[in-house]
Coordinates of C-alpha atoms in Angstrom, one line a residue:
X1 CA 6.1 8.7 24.8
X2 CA 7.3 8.9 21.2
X3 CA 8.1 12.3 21.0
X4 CA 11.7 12.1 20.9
X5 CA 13.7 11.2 18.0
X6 CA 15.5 7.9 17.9
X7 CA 19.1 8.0 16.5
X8 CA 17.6 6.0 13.5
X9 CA 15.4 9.0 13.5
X10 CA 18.0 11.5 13.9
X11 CA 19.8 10.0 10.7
X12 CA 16.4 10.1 8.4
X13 CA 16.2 13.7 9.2
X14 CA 19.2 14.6 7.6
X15 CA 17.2 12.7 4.3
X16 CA 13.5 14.4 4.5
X17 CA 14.1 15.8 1.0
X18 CA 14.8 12.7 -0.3
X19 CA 12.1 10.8 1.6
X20 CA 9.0 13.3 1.0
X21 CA 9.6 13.5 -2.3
X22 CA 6.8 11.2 -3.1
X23 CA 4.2 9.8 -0.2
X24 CA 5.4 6.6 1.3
X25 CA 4.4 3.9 2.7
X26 CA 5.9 3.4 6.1
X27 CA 6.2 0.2 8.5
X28 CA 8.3 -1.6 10.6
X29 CA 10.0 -0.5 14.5
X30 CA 8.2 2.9 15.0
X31 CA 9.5 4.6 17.8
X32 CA 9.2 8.7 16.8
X33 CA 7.2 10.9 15.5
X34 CA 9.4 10.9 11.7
X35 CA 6.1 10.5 10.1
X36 CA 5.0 14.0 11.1
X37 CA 8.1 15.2 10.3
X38 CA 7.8 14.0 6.8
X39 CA 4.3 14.9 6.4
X40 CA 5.4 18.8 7.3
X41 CA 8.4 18.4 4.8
X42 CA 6.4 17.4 1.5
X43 CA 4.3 14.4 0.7
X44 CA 2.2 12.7 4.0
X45 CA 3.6 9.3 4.4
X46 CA 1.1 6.4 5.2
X47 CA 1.5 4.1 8.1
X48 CA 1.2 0.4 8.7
X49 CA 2.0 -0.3 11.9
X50 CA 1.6 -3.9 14.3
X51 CA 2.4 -1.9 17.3
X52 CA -1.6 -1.0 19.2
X53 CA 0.4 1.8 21.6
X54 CA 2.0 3.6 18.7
X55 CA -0.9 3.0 16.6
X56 CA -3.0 4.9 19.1
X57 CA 0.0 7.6 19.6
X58 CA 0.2 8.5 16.0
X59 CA -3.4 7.8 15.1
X60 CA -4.8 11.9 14.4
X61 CA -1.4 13.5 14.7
X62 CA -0.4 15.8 11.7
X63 CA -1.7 14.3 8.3
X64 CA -0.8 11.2 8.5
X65 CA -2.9 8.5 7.9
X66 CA -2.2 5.3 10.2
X67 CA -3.2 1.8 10.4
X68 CA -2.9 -1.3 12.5
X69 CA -3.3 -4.9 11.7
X70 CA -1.3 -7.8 10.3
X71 CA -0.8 -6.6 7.1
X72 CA -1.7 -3.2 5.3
X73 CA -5.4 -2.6 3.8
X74 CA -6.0 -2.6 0.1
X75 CA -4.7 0.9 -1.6
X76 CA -1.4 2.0 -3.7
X77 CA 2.1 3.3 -2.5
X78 CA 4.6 5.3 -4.3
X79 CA 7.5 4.0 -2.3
X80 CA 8.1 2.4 0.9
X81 CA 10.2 2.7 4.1
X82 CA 10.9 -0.2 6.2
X83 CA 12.5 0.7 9.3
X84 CA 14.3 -2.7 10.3
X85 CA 12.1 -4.3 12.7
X86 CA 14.2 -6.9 15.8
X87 CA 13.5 -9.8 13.9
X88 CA 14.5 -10.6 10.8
X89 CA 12.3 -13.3 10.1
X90 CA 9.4 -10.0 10.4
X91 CA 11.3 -8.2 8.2
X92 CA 11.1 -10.4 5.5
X93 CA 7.4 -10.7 6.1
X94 CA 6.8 -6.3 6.2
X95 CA 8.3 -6.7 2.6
X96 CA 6.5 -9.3 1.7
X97 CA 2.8 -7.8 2.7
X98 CA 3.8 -4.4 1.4
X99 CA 5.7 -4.6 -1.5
X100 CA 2.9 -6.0 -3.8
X101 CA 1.2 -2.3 -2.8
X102 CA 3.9 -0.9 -5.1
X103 CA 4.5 -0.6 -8.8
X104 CA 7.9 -1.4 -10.3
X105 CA 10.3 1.8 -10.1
X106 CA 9.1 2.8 -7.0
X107 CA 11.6 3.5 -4.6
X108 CA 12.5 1.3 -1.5
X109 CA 14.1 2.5 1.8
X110 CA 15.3 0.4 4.6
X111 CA 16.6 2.2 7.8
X112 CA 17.7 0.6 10.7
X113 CA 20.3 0.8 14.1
X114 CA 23.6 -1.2 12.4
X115 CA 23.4 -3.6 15.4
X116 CA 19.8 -4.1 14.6
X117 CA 20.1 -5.9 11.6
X118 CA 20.0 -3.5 9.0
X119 CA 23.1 -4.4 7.4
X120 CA 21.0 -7.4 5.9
X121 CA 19.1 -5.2 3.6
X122 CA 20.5 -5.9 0.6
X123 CA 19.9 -9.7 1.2
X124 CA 16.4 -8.7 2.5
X125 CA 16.0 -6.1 -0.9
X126 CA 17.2 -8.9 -3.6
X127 CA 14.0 -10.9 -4.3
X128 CA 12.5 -7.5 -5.8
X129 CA 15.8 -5.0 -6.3
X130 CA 18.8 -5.2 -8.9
X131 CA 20.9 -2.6 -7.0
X132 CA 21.1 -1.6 -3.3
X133 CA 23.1 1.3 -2.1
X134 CA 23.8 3.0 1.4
X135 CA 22.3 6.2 0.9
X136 CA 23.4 7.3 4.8
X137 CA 25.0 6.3 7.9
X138 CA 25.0 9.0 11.5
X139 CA 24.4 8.2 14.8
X140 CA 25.0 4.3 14.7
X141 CA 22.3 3.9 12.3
X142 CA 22.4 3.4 8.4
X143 CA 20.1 4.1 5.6
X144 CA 19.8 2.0 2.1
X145 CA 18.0 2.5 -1.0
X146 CA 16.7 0.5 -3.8
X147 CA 14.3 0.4 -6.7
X148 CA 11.7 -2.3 -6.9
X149 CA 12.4 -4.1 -10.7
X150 CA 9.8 -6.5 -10.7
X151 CA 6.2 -7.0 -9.6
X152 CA 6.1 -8.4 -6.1
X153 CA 3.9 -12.0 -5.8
X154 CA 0.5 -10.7 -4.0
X155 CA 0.8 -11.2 -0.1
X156 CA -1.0 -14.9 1.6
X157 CA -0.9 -14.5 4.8
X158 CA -1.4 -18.2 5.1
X159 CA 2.2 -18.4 3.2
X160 CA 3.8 -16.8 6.3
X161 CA 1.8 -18.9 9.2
X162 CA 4.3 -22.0 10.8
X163 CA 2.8 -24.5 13.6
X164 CA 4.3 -26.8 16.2
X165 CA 2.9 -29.1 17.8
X166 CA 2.3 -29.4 22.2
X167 CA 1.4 -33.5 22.5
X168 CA 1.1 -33.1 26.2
X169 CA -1.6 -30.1 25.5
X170 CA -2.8 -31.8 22.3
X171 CA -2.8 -28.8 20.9
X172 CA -1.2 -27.5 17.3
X173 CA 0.4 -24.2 17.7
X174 CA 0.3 -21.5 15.2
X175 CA 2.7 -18.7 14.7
X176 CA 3.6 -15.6 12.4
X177 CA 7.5 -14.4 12.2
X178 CA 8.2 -11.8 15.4
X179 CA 6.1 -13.1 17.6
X180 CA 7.2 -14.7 21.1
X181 CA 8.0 -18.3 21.6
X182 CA 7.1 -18.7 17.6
X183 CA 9.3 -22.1 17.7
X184 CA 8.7 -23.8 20.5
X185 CA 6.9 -23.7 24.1
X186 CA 9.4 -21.8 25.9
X187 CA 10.5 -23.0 29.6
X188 CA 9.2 -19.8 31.5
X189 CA 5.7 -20.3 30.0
X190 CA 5.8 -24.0 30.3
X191 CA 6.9 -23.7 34.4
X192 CA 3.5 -21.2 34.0
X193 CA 1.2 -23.5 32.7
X194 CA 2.5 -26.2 35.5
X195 CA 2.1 -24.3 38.3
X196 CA -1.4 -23.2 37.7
X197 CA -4.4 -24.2 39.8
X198 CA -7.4 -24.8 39.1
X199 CA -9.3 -22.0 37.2
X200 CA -12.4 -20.7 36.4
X201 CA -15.3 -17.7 35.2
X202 CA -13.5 -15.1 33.4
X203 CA -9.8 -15.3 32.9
X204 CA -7.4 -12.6 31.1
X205 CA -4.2 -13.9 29.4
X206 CA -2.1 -10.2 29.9
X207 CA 0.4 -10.7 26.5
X208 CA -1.1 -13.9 24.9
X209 CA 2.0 -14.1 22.4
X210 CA 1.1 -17.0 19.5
X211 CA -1.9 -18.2 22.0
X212 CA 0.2 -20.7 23.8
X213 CA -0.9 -20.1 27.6
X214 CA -4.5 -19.2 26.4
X215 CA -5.2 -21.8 24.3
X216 CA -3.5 -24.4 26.6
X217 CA -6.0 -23.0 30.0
X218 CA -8.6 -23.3 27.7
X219 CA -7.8 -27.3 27.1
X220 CA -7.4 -27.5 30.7
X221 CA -10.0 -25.9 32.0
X222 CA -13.1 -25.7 29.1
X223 CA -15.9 -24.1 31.0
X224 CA -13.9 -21.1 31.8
X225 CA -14.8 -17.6 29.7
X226 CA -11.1 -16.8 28.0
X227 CA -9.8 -13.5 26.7
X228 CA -6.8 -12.8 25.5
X229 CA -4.9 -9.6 24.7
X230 CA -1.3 -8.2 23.4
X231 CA -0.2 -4.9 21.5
X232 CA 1.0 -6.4 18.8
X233 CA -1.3 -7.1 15.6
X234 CA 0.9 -10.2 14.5
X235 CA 0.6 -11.9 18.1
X236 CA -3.2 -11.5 18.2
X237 CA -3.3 -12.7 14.5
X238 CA -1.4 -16.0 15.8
X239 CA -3.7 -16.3 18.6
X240 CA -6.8 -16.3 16.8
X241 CA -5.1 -19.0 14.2
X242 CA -4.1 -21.4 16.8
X243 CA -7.6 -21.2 18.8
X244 CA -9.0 -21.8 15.1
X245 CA -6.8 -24.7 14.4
X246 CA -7.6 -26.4 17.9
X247 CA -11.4 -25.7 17.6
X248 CA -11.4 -23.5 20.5
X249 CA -13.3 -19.8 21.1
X250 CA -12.1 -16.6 23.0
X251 CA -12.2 -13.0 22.9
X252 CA -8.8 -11.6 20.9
X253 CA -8.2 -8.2 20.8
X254 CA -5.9 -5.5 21.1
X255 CA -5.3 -3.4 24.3
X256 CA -2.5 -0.8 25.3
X257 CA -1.4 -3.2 29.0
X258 CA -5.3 -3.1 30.9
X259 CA -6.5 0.1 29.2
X260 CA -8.8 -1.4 26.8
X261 CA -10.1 -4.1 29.4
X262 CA -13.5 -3.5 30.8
X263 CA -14.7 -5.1 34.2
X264 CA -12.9 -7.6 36.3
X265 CA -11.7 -11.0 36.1
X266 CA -11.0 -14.5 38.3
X267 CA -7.5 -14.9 37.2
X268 CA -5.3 -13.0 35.4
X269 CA -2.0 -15.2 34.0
X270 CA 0.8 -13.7 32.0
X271 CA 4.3 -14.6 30.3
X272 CA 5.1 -10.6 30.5
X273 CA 6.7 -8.7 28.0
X274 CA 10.3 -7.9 28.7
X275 CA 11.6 -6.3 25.3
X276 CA 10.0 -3.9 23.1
X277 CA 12.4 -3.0 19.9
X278 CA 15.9 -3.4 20.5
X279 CA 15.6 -2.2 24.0
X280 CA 15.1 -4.6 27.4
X281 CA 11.1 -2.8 28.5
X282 CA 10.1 -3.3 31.8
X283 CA 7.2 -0.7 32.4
X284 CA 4.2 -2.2 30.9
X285 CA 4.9 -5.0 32.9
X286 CA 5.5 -2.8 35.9
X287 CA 2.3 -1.2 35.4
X288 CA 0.3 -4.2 35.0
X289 CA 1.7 -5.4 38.6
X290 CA 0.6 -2.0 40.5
X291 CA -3.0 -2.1 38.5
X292 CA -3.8 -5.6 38.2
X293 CA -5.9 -5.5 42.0
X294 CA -8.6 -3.3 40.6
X295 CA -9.0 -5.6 37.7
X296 CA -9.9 -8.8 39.1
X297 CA -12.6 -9.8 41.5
X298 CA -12.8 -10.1 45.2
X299 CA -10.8 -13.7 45.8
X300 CA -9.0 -13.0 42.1
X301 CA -5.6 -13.6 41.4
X302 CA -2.6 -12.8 39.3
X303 CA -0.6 -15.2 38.6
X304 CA 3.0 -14.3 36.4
X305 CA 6.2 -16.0 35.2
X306 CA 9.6 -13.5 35.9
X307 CA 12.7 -14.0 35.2
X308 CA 14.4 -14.6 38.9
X309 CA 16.9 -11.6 39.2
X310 CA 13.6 -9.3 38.4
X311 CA 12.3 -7.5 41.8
X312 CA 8.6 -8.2 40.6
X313 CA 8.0 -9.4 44.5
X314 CA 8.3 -5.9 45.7
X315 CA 5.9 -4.6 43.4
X316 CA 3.4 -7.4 43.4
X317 CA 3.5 -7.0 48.1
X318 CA 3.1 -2.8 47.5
X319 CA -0.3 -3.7 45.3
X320 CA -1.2 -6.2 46.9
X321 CA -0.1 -6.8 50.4
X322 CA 1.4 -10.3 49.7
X323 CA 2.8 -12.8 46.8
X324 CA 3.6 -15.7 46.5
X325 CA 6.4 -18.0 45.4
X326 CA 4.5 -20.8 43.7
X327 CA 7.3 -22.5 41.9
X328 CA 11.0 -21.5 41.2
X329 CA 13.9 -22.7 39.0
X330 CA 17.4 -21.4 38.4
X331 CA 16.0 -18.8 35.9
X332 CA 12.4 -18.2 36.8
X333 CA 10.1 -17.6 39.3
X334 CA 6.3 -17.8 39.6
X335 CA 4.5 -15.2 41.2
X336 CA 0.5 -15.8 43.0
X337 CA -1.6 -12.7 44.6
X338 CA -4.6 -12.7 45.2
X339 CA -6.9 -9.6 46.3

């Protein structure tokens, strides 16, 4: 899945004497196996990760020692490489959390694809570096490096957390940088949320995002046994903040599309992923539509938001004999099957 070298990774290869040189620290858009190829060139880089599916990839390959959560656990670097994650907003946040795990003079790294973002790295690097310089640029991707001058302020996590509020869900949203519909309710998960029925027992919100759709079923419809689940560390972090900040309880955790889901479920409602890095994603989405049937209980549904031009109907009738159209709009369509 990760096996091949991205052309960011490509570029860093033509570096590995300069990056092994001491053991860093490594975060941001993983998409290769560049930490094994460090760890065989010199010093074993550590890695801090938000991504569950590369997390469990990497985690017992080569040397490396791997993590995944939002933000690193306690311990030192000698230098850190950020490779330039979609959002810039996230970036700034990577540095923030892992910068104050260095000591001034370390080296800092930021690699990224030049239509990515990485161009902002010296604006990114200036709070904490005096000089940046472009150590590389191959294969449509660039390299800078900087020194850290100055202490970085310890990491809050709180710092970084921004709310909205929903008056028509009376509920206060929470959100981390990165993390989908982090601003406002968007229109495909509001069309969602008015479409749905009436729910109840055990309910899976597939990609839970900043807890929008969870915690808003959950206002709806309090007697019904919530969980919620999404591969990235920041997402689940904003979930659990906003069911916090509303006074509300569900299960939050971490699971590669339905492989860490046990037993079945009533309903299962989703805002799918459609992007994963730089790159439009369609196949966890994909999978969840041909394996969602064995997950949910007889009479069960799925019920999904698409995008209108995607051919979800197609997949959705081969799993499960049927969908239906519950609601449509210029853009978006939602999608009801039951077993």
């Amino acid at each position: 899945m990760f096996e091949a070298l991205t052309p960011v990774g490509e570029m860093l290869t033509r570096n590995l004497d300069t990056l092994s040189r001491q053991p860093l620290l490594i975060c941001g858009l993983l998409e290769d196996n560049l930490p094994g190829l460090l760890a065989e060139a010199g010093n074993a880089p550590r890695v801090f990760t938000t991504d569950f599916r590369y997390f469990l990839w990497l985690e017992g390959k080569n040397d490396v020692k791997v993590e995944f959560g939002s933000q690193p656990g306690p311990g030192s670097a000698a230098g850190l490489l950020l490779l330039m994650p979609k959002a810039k907003a996230e970036a700034d946040y990577l540095l923030a959390a892992c910068l104050p795990l260095l000591a001034p003079g370390a080296p800092v790294f930021i690699a990224g694809d030049n239509k990515g973002g990485v161009k902002a790295a010296p604006k990114l690097l200036a709070p904490y570096c005096d000089q940046v310089n472009k150590l590389d640029s191959a294969r449509r991707a660039s390299l800078y490096q900087a020194q850290l001058v100055r202490p970085a302020p310890p990491f809050r996590l709180a710092d970084w957390v921004s709310r909205y509020s929903l008056p028509e869900e009376q509920l206060t949203v929470c959100t981390l940088p990165g993390v989908f519909s982090a601003g406002h309710l968007d229109n495909g998960s509001r069309l969602l949320l008015d479409s749905v029925g009436e729910l109840h027992g055990r309910v899976l919100d597939f990609g839970c995002g900043a807890g929008v759709i969870g915690a808003s079923l959950l206002r709806r419809h309090p007697g019904i046994q919530l969980e919620m689940i999404d591969i990235n560390a920041l997402a689940l972090e904003a979930s659990r903040l906003t069911l916090a900040e509303n006074g509300l309880e569900a299960e939050v955790y971490a699971s590669d599309g339905l492989a860490q889901v046990d037993g079945r479920f009533d309903h299962i409602i989703t805002n799918p992923p459609f992007h994963a890095g730089l790159k439009t994603f369609y196949h966890t989405t994909e999978t969840l539509l041909a394996r969602a049937v064995d997950y949910l209980k007889p009479g069960g549904e799925l019920i999904l938001v698409a995008n209108a031009f995607l051919p979800y109907p197609e997949l959705i009738e081969q799993s499960f004999g049927h969908c239906d159209t519950l609601a449509a709009t210029g853009k978006f369509r939602i999608y009801r099957a039951r077993r």
